[in-house]
Short mmCIF file of C-alpha atoms in Angstrom, two decimals:
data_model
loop_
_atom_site.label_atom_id
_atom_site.label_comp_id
_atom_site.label_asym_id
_atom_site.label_seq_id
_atom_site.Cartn_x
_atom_site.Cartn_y
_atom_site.Cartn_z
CA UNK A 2 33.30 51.23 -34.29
CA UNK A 3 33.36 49.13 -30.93
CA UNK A 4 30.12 46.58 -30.84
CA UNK A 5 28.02 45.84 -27.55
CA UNK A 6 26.96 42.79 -27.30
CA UNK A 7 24.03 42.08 -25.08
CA UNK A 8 23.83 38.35 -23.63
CA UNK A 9 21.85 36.60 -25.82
CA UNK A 10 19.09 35.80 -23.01
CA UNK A 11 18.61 39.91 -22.21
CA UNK A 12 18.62 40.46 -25.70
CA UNK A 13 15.76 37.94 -26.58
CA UNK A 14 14.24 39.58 -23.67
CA UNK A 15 14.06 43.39 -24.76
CA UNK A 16 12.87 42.04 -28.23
CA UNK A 17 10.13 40.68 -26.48
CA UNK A 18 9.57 43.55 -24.68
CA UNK A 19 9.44 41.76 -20.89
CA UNK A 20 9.09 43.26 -17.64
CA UNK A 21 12.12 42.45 -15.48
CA UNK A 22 12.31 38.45 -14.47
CA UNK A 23 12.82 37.14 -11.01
CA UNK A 24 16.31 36.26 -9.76
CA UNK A 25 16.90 32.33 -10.07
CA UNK A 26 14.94 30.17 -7.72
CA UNK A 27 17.19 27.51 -6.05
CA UNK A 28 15.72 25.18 -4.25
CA UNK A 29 15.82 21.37 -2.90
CA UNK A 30 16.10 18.42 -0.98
CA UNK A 31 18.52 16.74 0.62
CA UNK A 32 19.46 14.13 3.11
CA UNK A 33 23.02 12.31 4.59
CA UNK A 34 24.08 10.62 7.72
CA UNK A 35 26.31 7.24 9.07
CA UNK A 36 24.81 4.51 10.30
CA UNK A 37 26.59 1.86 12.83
CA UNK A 38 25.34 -1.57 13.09
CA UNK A 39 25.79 -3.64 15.97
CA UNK A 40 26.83 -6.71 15.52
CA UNK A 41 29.64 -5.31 12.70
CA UNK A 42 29.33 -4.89 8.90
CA UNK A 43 26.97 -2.93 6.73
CA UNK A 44 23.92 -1.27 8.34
CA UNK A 45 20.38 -2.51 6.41
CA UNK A 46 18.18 -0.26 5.72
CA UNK A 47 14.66 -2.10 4.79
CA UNK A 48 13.18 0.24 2.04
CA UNK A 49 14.35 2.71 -0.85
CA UNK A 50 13.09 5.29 -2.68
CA UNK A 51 11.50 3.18 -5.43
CA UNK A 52 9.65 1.02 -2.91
CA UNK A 53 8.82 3.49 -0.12
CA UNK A 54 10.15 3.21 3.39
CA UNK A 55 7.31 1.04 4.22
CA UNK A 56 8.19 0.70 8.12
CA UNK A 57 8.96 4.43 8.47
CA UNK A 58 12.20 6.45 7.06
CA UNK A 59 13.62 7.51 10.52
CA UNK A 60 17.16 5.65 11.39
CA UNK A 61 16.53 4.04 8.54
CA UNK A 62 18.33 5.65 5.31
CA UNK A 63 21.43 4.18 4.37
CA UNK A 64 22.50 6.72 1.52
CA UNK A 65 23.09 9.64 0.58
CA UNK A 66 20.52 11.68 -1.49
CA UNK A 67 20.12 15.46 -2.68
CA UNK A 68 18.04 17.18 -5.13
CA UNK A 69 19.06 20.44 -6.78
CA UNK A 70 16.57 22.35 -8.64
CA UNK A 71 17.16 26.05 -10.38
CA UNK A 72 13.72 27.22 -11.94
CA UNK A 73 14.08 30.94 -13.42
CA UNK A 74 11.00 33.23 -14.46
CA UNK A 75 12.12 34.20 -17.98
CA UNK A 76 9.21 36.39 -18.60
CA UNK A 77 6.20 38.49 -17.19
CA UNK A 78 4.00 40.62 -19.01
CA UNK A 79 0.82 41.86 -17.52
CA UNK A 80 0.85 38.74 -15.50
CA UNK A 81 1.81 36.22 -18.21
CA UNK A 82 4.54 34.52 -16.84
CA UNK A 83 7.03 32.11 -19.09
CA UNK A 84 9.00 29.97 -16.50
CA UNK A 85 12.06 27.47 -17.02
CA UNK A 86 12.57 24.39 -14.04
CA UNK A 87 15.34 21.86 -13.60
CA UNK A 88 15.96 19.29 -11.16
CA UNK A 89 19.08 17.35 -10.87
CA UNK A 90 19.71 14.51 -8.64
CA UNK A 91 22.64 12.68 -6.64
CA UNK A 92 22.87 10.15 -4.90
CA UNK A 93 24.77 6.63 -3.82
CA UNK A 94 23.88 3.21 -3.26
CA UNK A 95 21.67 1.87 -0.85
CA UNK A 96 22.00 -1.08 1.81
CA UNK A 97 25.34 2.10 2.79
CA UNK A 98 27.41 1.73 0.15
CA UNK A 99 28.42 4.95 -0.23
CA UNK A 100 32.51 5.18 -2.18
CA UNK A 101 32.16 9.19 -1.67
CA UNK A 102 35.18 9.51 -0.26
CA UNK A 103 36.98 12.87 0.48
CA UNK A 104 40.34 11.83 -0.64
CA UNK A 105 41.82 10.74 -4.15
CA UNK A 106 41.97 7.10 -2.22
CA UNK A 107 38.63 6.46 -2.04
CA UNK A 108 37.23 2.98 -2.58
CA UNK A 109 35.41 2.61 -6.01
CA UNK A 110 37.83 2.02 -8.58
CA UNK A 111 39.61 4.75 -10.92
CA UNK A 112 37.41 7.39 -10.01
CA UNK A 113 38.55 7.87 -6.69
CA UNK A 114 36.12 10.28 -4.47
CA UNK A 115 34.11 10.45 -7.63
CA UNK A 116 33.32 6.06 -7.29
CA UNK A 117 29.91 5.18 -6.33
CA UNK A 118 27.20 8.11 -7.35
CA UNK A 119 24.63 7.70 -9.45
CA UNK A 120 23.45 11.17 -11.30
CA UNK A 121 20.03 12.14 -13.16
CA UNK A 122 18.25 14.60 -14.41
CA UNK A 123 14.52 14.70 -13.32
CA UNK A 124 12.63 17.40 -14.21
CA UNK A 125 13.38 20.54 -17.58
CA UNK A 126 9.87 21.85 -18.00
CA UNK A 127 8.41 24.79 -19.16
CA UNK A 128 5.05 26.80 -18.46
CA UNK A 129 3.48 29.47 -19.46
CA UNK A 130 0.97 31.18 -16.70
CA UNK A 131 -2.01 33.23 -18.00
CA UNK A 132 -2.99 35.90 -15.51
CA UNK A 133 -6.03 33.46 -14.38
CA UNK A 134 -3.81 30.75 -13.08
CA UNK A 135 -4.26 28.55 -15.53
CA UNK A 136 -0.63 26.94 -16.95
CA UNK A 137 0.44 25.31 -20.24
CA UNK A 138 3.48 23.07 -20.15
CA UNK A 139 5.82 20.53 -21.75
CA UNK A 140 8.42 18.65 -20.97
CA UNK A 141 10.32 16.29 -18.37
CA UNK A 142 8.41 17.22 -14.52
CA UNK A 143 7.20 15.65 -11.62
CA UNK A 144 4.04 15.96 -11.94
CA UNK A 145 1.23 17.00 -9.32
CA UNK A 146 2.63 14.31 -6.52
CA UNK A 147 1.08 13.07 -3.87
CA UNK A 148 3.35 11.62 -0.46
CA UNK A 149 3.88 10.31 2.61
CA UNK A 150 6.50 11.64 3.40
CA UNK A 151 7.46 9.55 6.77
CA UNK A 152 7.56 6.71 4.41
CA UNK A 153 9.00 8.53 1.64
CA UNK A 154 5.89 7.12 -0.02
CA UNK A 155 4.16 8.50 -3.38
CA UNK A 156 0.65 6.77 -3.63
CA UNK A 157 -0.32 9.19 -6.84
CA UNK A 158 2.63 9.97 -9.31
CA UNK A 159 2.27 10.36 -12.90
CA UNK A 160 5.81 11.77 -13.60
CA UNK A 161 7.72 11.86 -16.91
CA UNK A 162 7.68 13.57 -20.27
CA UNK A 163 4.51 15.04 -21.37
CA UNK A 164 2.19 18.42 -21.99
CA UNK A 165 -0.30 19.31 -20.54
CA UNK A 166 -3.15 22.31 -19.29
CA UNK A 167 -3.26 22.61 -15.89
CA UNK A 168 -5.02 24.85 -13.00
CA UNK A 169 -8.40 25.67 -14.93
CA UNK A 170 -10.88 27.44 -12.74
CA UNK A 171 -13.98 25.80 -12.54
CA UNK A 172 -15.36 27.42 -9.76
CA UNK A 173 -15.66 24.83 -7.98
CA UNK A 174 -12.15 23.75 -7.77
CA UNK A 175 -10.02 23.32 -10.70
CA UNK A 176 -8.90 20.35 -13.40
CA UNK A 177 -5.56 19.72 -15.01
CA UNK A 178 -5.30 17.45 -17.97
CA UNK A 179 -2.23 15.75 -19.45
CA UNK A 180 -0.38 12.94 -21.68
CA UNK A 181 2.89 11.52 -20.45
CA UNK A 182 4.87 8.70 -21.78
CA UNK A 183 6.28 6.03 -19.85
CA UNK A 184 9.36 3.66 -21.58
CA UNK A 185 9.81 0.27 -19.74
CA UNK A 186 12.44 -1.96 -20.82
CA UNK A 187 12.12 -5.97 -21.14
CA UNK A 188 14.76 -8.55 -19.72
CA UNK A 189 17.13 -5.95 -19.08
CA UNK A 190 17.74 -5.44 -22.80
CA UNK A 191 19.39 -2.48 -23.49
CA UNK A 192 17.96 -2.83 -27.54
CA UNK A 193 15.44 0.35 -28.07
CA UNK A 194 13.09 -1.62 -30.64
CA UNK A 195 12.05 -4.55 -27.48
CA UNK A 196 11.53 -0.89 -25.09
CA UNK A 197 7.78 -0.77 -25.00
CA UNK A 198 5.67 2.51 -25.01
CA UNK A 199 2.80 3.54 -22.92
CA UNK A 200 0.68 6.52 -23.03
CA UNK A 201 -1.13 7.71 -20.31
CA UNK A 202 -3.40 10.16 -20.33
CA UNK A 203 -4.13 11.84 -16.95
CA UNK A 204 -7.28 13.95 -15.55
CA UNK A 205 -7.32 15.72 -12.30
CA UNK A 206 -9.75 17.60 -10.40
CA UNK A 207 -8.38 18.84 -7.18
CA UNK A 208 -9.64 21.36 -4.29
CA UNK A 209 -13.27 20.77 -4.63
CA UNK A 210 -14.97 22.31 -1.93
CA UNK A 211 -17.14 20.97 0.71
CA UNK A 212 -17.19 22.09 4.23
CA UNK A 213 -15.24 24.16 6.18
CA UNK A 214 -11.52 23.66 5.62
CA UNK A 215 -12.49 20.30 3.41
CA UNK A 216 -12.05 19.70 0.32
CA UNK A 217 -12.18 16.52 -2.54
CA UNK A 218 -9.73 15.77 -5.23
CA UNK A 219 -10.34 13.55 -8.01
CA UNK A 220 -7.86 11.62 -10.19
CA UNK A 221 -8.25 9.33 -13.35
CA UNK A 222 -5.59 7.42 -15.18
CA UNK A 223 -5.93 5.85 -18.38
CA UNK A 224 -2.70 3.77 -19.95
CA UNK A 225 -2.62 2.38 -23.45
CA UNK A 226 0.04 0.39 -24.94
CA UNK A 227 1.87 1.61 -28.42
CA UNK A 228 3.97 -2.02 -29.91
CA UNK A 229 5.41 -1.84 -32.82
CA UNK A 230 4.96 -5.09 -35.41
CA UNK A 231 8.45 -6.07 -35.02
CA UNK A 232 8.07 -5.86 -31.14
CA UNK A 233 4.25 -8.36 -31.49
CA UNK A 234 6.23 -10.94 -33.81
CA UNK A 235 9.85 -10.99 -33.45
CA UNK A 236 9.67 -10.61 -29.95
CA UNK A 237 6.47 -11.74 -28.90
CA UNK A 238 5.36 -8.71 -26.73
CA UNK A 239 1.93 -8.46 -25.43
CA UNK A 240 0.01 -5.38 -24.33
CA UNK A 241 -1.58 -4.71 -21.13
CA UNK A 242 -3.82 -1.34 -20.86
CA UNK A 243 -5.12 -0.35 -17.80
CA UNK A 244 -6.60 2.62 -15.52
CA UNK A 245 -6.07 4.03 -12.45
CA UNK A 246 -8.31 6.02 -10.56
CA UNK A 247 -7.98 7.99 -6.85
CA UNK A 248 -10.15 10.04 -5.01
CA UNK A 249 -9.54 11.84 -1.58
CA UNK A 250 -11.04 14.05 0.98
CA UNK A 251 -8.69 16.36 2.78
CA UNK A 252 -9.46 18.02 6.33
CA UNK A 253 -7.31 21.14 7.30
CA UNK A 254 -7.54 22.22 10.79
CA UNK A 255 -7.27 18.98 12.18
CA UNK A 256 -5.99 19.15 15.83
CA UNK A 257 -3.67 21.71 14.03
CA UNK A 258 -2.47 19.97 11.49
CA UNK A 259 -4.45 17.34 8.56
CA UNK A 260 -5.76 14.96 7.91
CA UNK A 261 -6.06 13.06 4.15
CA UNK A 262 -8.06 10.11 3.55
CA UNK A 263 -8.11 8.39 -0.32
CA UNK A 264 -9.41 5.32 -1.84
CA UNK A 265 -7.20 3.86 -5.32
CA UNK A 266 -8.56 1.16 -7.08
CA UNK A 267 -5.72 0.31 -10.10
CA UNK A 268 -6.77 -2.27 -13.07
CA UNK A 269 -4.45 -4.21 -15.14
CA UNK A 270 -1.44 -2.43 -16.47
CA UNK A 271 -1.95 0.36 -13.68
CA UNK A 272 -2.42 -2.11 -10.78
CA UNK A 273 0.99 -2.50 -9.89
CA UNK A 274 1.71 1.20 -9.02
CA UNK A 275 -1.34 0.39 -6.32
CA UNK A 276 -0.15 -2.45 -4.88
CA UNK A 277 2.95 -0.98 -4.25
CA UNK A 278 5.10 3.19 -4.34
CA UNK A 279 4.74 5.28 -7.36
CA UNK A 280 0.89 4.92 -8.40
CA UNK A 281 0.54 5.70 -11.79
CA UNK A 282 4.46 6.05 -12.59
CA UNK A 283 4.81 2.90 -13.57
CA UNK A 284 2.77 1.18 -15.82
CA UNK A 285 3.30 -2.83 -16.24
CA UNK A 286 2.71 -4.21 -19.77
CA UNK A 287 2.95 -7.92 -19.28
CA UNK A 288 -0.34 -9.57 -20.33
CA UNK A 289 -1.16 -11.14 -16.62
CA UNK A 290 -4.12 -9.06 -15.52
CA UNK A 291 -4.76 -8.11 -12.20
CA UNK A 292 -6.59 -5.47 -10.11
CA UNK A 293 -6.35 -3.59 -6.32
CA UNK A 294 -7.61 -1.28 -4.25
CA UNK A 295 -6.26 0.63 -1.61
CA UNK A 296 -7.14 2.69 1.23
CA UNK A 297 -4.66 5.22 3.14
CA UNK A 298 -5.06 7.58 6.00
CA UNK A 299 -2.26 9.92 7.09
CA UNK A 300 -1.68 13.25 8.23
CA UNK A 301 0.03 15.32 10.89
CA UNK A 302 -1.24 16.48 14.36
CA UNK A 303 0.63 20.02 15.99
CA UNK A 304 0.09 20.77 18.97
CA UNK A 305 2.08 23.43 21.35
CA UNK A 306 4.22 20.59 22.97
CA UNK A 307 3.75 17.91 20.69
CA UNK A 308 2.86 16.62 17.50
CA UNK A 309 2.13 13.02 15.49
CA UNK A 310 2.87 12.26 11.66
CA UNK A 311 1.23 9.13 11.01
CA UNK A 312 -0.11 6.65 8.20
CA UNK A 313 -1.91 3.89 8.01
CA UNK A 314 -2.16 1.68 4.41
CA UNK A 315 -4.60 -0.82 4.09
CA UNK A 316 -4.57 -2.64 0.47
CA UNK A 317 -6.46 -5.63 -1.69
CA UNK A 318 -4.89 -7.26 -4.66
CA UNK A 319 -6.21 -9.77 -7.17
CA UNK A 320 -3.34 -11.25 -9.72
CA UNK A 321 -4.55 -13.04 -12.70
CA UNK A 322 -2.29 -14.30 -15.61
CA UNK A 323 -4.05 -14.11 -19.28
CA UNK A 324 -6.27 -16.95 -18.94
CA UNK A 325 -7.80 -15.63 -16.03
CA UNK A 326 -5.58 -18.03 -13.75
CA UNK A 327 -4.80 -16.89 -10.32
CA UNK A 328 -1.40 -16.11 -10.01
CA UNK A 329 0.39 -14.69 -12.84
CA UNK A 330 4.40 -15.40 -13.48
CA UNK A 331 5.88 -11.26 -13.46
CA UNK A 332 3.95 -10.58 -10.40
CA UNK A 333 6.23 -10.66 -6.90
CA UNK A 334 3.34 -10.34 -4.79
CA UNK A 335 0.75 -12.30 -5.42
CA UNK A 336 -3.22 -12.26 -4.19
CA UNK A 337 -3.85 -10.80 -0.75
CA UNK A 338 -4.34 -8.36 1.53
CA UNK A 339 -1.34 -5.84 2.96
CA UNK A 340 -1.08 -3.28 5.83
CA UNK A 341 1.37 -0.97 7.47
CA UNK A 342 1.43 1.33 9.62
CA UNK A 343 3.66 4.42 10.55
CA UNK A 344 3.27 6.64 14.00
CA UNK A 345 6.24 9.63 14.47
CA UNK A 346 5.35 11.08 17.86
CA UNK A 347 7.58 13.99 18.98
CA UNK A 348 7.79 15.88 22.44
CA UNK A 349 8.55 19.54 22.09
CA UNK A 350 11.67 20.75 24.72
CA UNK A 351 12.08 23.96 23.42
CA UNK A 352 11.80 25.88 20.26
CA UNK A 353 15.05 24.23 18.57
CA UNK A 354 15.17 20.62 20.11
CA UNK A 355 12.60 17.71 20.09
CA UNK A 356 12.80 13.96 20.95
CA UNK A 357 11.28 11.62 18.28
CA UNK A 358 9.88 8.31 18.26
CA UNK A 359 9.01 6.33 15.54
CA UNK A 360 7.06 2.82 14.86
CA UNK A 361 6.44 1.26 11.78
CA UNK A 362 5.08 -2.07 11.30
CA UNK A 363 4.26 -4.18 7.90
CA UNK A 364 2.26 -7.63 7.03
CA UNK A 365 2.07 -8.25 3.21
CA UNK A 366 1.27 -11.50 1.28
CA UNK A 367 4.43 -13.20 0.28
CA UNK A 368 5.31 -15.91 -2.55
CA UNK A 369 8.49 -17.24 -0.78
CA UNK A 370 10.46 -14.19 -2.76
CA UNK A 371 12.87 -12.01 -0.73
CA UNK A 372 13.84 -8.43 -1.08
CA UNK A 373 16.42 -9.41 -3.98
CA UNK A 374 14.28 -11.92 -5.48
CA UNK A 375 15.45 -15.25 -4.59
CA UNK A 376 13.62 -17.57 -2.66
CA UNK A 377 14.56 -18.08 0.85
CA UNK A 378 11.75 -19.28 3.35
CA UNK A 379 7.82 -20.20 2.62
CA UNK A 380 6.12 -17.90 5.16
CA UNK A 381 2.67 -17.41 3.93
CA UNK A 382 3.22 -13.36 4.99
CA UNK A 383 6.34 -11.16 4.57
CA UNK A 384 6.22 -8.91 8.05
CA UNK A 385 8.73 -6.30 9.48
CA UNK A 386 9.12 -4.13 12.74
CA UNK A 387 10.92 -0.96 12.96
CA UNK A 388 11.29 1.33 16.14
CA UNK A 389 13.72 4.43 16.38
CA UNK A 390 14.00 6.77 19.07
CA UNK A 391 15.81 10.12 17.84
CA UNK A 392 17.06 13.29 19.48
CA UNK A 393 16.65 16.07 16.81
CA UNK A 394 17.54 20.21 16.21
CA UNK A 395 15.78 22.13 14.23
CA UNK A 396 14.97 25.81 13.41
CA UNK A 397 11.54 25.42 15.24
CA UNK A 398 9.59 22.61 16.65
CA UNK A 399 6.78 22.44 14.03
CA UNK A 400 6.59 19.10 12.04
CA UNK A 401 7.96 20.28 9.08
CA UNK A 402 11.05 22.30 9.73
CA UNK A 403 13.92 21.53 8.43
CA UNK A 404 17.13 21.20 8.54
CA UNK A 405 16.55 18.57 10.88
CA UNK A 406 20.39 17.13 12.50
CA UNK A 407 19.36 14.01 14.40
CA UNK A 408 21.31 11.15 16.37
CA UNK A 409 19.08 7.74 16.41
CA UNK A 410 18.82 4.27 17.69
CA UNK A 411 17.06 1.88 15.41
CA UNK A 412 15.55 -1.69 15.77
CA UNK A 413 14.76 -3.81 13.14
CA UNK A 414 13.32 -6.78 12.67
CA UNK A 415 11.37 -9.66 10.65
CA UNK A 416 11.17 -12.33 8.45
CA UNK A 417 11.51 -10.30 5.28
CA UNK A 418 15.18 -8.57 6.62
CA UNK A 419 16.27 -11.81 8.56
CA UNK A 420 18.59 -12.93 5.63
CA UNK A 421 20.02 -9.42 5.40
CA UNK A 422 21.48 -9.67 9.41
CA UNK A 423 24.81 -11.43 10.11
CA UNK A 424 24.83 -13.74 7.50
CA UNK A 425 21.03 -14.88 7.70
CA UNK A 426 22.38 -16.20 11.63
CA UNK A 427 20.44 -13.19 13.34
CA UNK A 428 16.62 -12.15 13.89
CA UNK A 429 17.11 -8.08 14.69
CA UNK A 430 19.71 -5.67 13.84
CA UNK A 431 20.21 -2.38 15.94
CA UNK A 432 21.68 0.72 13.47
CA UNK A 433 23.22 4.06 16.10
CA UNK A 434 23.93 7.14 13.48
CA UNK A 435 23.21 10.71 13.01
CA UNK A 436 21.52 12.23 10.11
CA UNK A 437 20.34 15.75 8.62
CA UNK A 438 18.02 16.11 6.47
CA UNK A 439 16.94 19.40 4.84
CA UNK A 440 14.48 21.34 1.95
CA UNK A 441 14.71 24.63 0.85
#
């Protein structure tokens, strides 16, 4: 007798007696260009992903960077959906050191066109959707992000492994609960019993209504610290707890566009992610204490021949070792006040083409350490200036299509890049390149 074999994944299906599941979802991000500096060299590019593009992310990306997600409906029943996500992620080195070449001679060692990338795997999750909305789910995700995405910015991001319940109706909006784990290393030991573990346990509730298209969104953060006795006495390790806690009132129909306005105020182990990108993501254990708040405004304007992203960032930190002592040893910046700000005009010349301009502009307290954490000047402030004027196609002129192909000129200057130009011997650098960038 010949045997049919089904594939395992329609057989499990039929057994389960599932309605037919959706084709495969593919969907991402991506984002690649050359840059040309003037006076010879390496471009700069002043920002990355992990700190935010805090003088705006026009001209002004040096790598190359693409994120590849499948996500696959396994199951639906009477509106109780079973889903599978991935996201995968590629990209090469920053300041443009980029060894993808296109031939076997490429620089970056045995690995030819292969030298240079960097690979990782950000997000396998799972839900399950009951026909009310409401989703349980576990796993590795991004979870429930908040950007800027001129500054490639994320001032609320809890992401890692967890589980959690999110999307319950309240009537009045609805709350999402959660615990992820967050693993931080110490001096760059690669020994799993000095990697400390923090728990955070994450509340949400988003879209509460108030007016006409406004609405509030709550967030609370608490992260607790889980040492071992071996990590207390052979290595010494303290704990540092802390909370984090965000609230913001969103305006739709603004000029055409938005317009968000939150306040974070981060204690202790959760104060860093305030002071600086990733609020939330990443928790700091050391036993300095310390404390900020923050206030951001951003949002985009669309209008029929124009429109404005901007962002302004306005933020208050107080750094405190353990005996209360301003000033605590693991902390870069120290006590002070920062702002930035970020305005992307465009002018509209026909339903495929715009010309962009973008200014961004930073001021941040400074302890005489530079981007790569030596010490190089004494300026009581760390500042930067960035202006780039950009000619762009696109498959309409609103804000947020994409692909976007651009050719840009870039200035950029300030006491914080200085040592990055010419061999510390100039006070500006001027980048020419072309760029797409694209989401699907």
């Amino acid at each position: 007798m010949k045997a049919k074999w089904l594939p395992i994944s329609a057989a499990v299906a039929l057994a389960l007696g599932s309605v037919s599941a959706s084709a495969v979802d593919f969907h991402g991000y991506a984002r690649s260009g050359l840059n040309y500096a003037s006076d010879g060299g390496n471009a700069y590019c002043s920002g990355t992903g992990t700190s935010g593009y805090l003088v705006g992310r026009l001209g002004n990306e040096c790598n190359t960077y693409v994120e590849l997600g499948l996500s696959q409906e396994v199951f639906n029943k009477a509106n109780n959906k079973f889903t599978v996500n991935t996201l995968t992620v590629w990209r090469t080195y920053e300041d443009n050191i980029d060894y993808q070449g296109n031939s076997w001679q490429a620089i970056g060692g045995s690995g030819g066109g292969w030298g240079g990338q960097q690979a990782s795997l950000r997000e396998i999750w799972s839900g399950y959707e009951m026909p009310s909305g409401m989703q349980i789910w576990a796993g590795k995700r991004y979870y429930q992000r908040k950007d800027i995405h001129i500054m490639d910015y994320y001032y609320l991001n809890n992401s890692g492994n967890g589980f959690g319940v999110e999307n319950i109706d309240t009537g009045l909006g609805s709350v999402s609960v959660a615990i992820i784990k967050h693993q931080s290393g110490i001096d760059g030991a690669g020994d799993g019993d000095k990697d400390r573990n923090s728990w955070k346990l994450d509340a949400r509730w988003s879209g509460i209504p108030l007016w006409t298209d406004g609405s509030l969104d709550i967030a609370m953060i608490y992260a607790w610290q889980n040492l071992s006795e071996s990590q207390k006495k052979t290595y010494e390790q303290k704990a540092n707890n802390g909370y984090l806690a965000m609230v913001e009132w969103t305006q739709g129909n603004f000029f055409g566009g938005f317009n968000k306005l939150s306040f974070t105020y981060g204690h202790d182990g959760l104060d860093n992610g305030v002071i600086s990108n990733h609020a939330g993501d990443t928790v700091v254990p050391y036993s300095e204490k310390g404390n900020a708040f923050r206030f951001i405004d951003w949002g985009v304007i669309e209008q029929p021949s124009w429109n404005l992203g901007y962002a302004l960032i306005w933020t208050h930190h107080n750094v405190f070792d353990e005996n209360k002592t301003e000033g605590g040893k693991n902390w870069s910046r120290p006590t002070g006040t920062d702002f930035n700000i970020v305005l992307r005009p465009a002018y509209k010349w026909s339903d495929f083409t715009s010309t962009v301009l973008e200014f961004g502009y930073y001021n941040f307290s400074n302890n005489a350490l530079l981007d790569d954490g030596t010490v190089k000047h004494s300026d009581s402030r760390k500042r930067a200036t960035k202006l780039t004027l950009a000619q762009q196609w696109t498959p309409s002129t609103q804000f947020w299509a994409r692909p976007s192909i651009r050719v840009f000129a870039s200035w950029l200057s300030g006491n914080s890049v200085n040592h990055k130009f010419d061999n510390e011997s100039d006070s500006h650098q001027i980048t020419l390149g072309a760029q797409v960038e694209a989401w699907w």
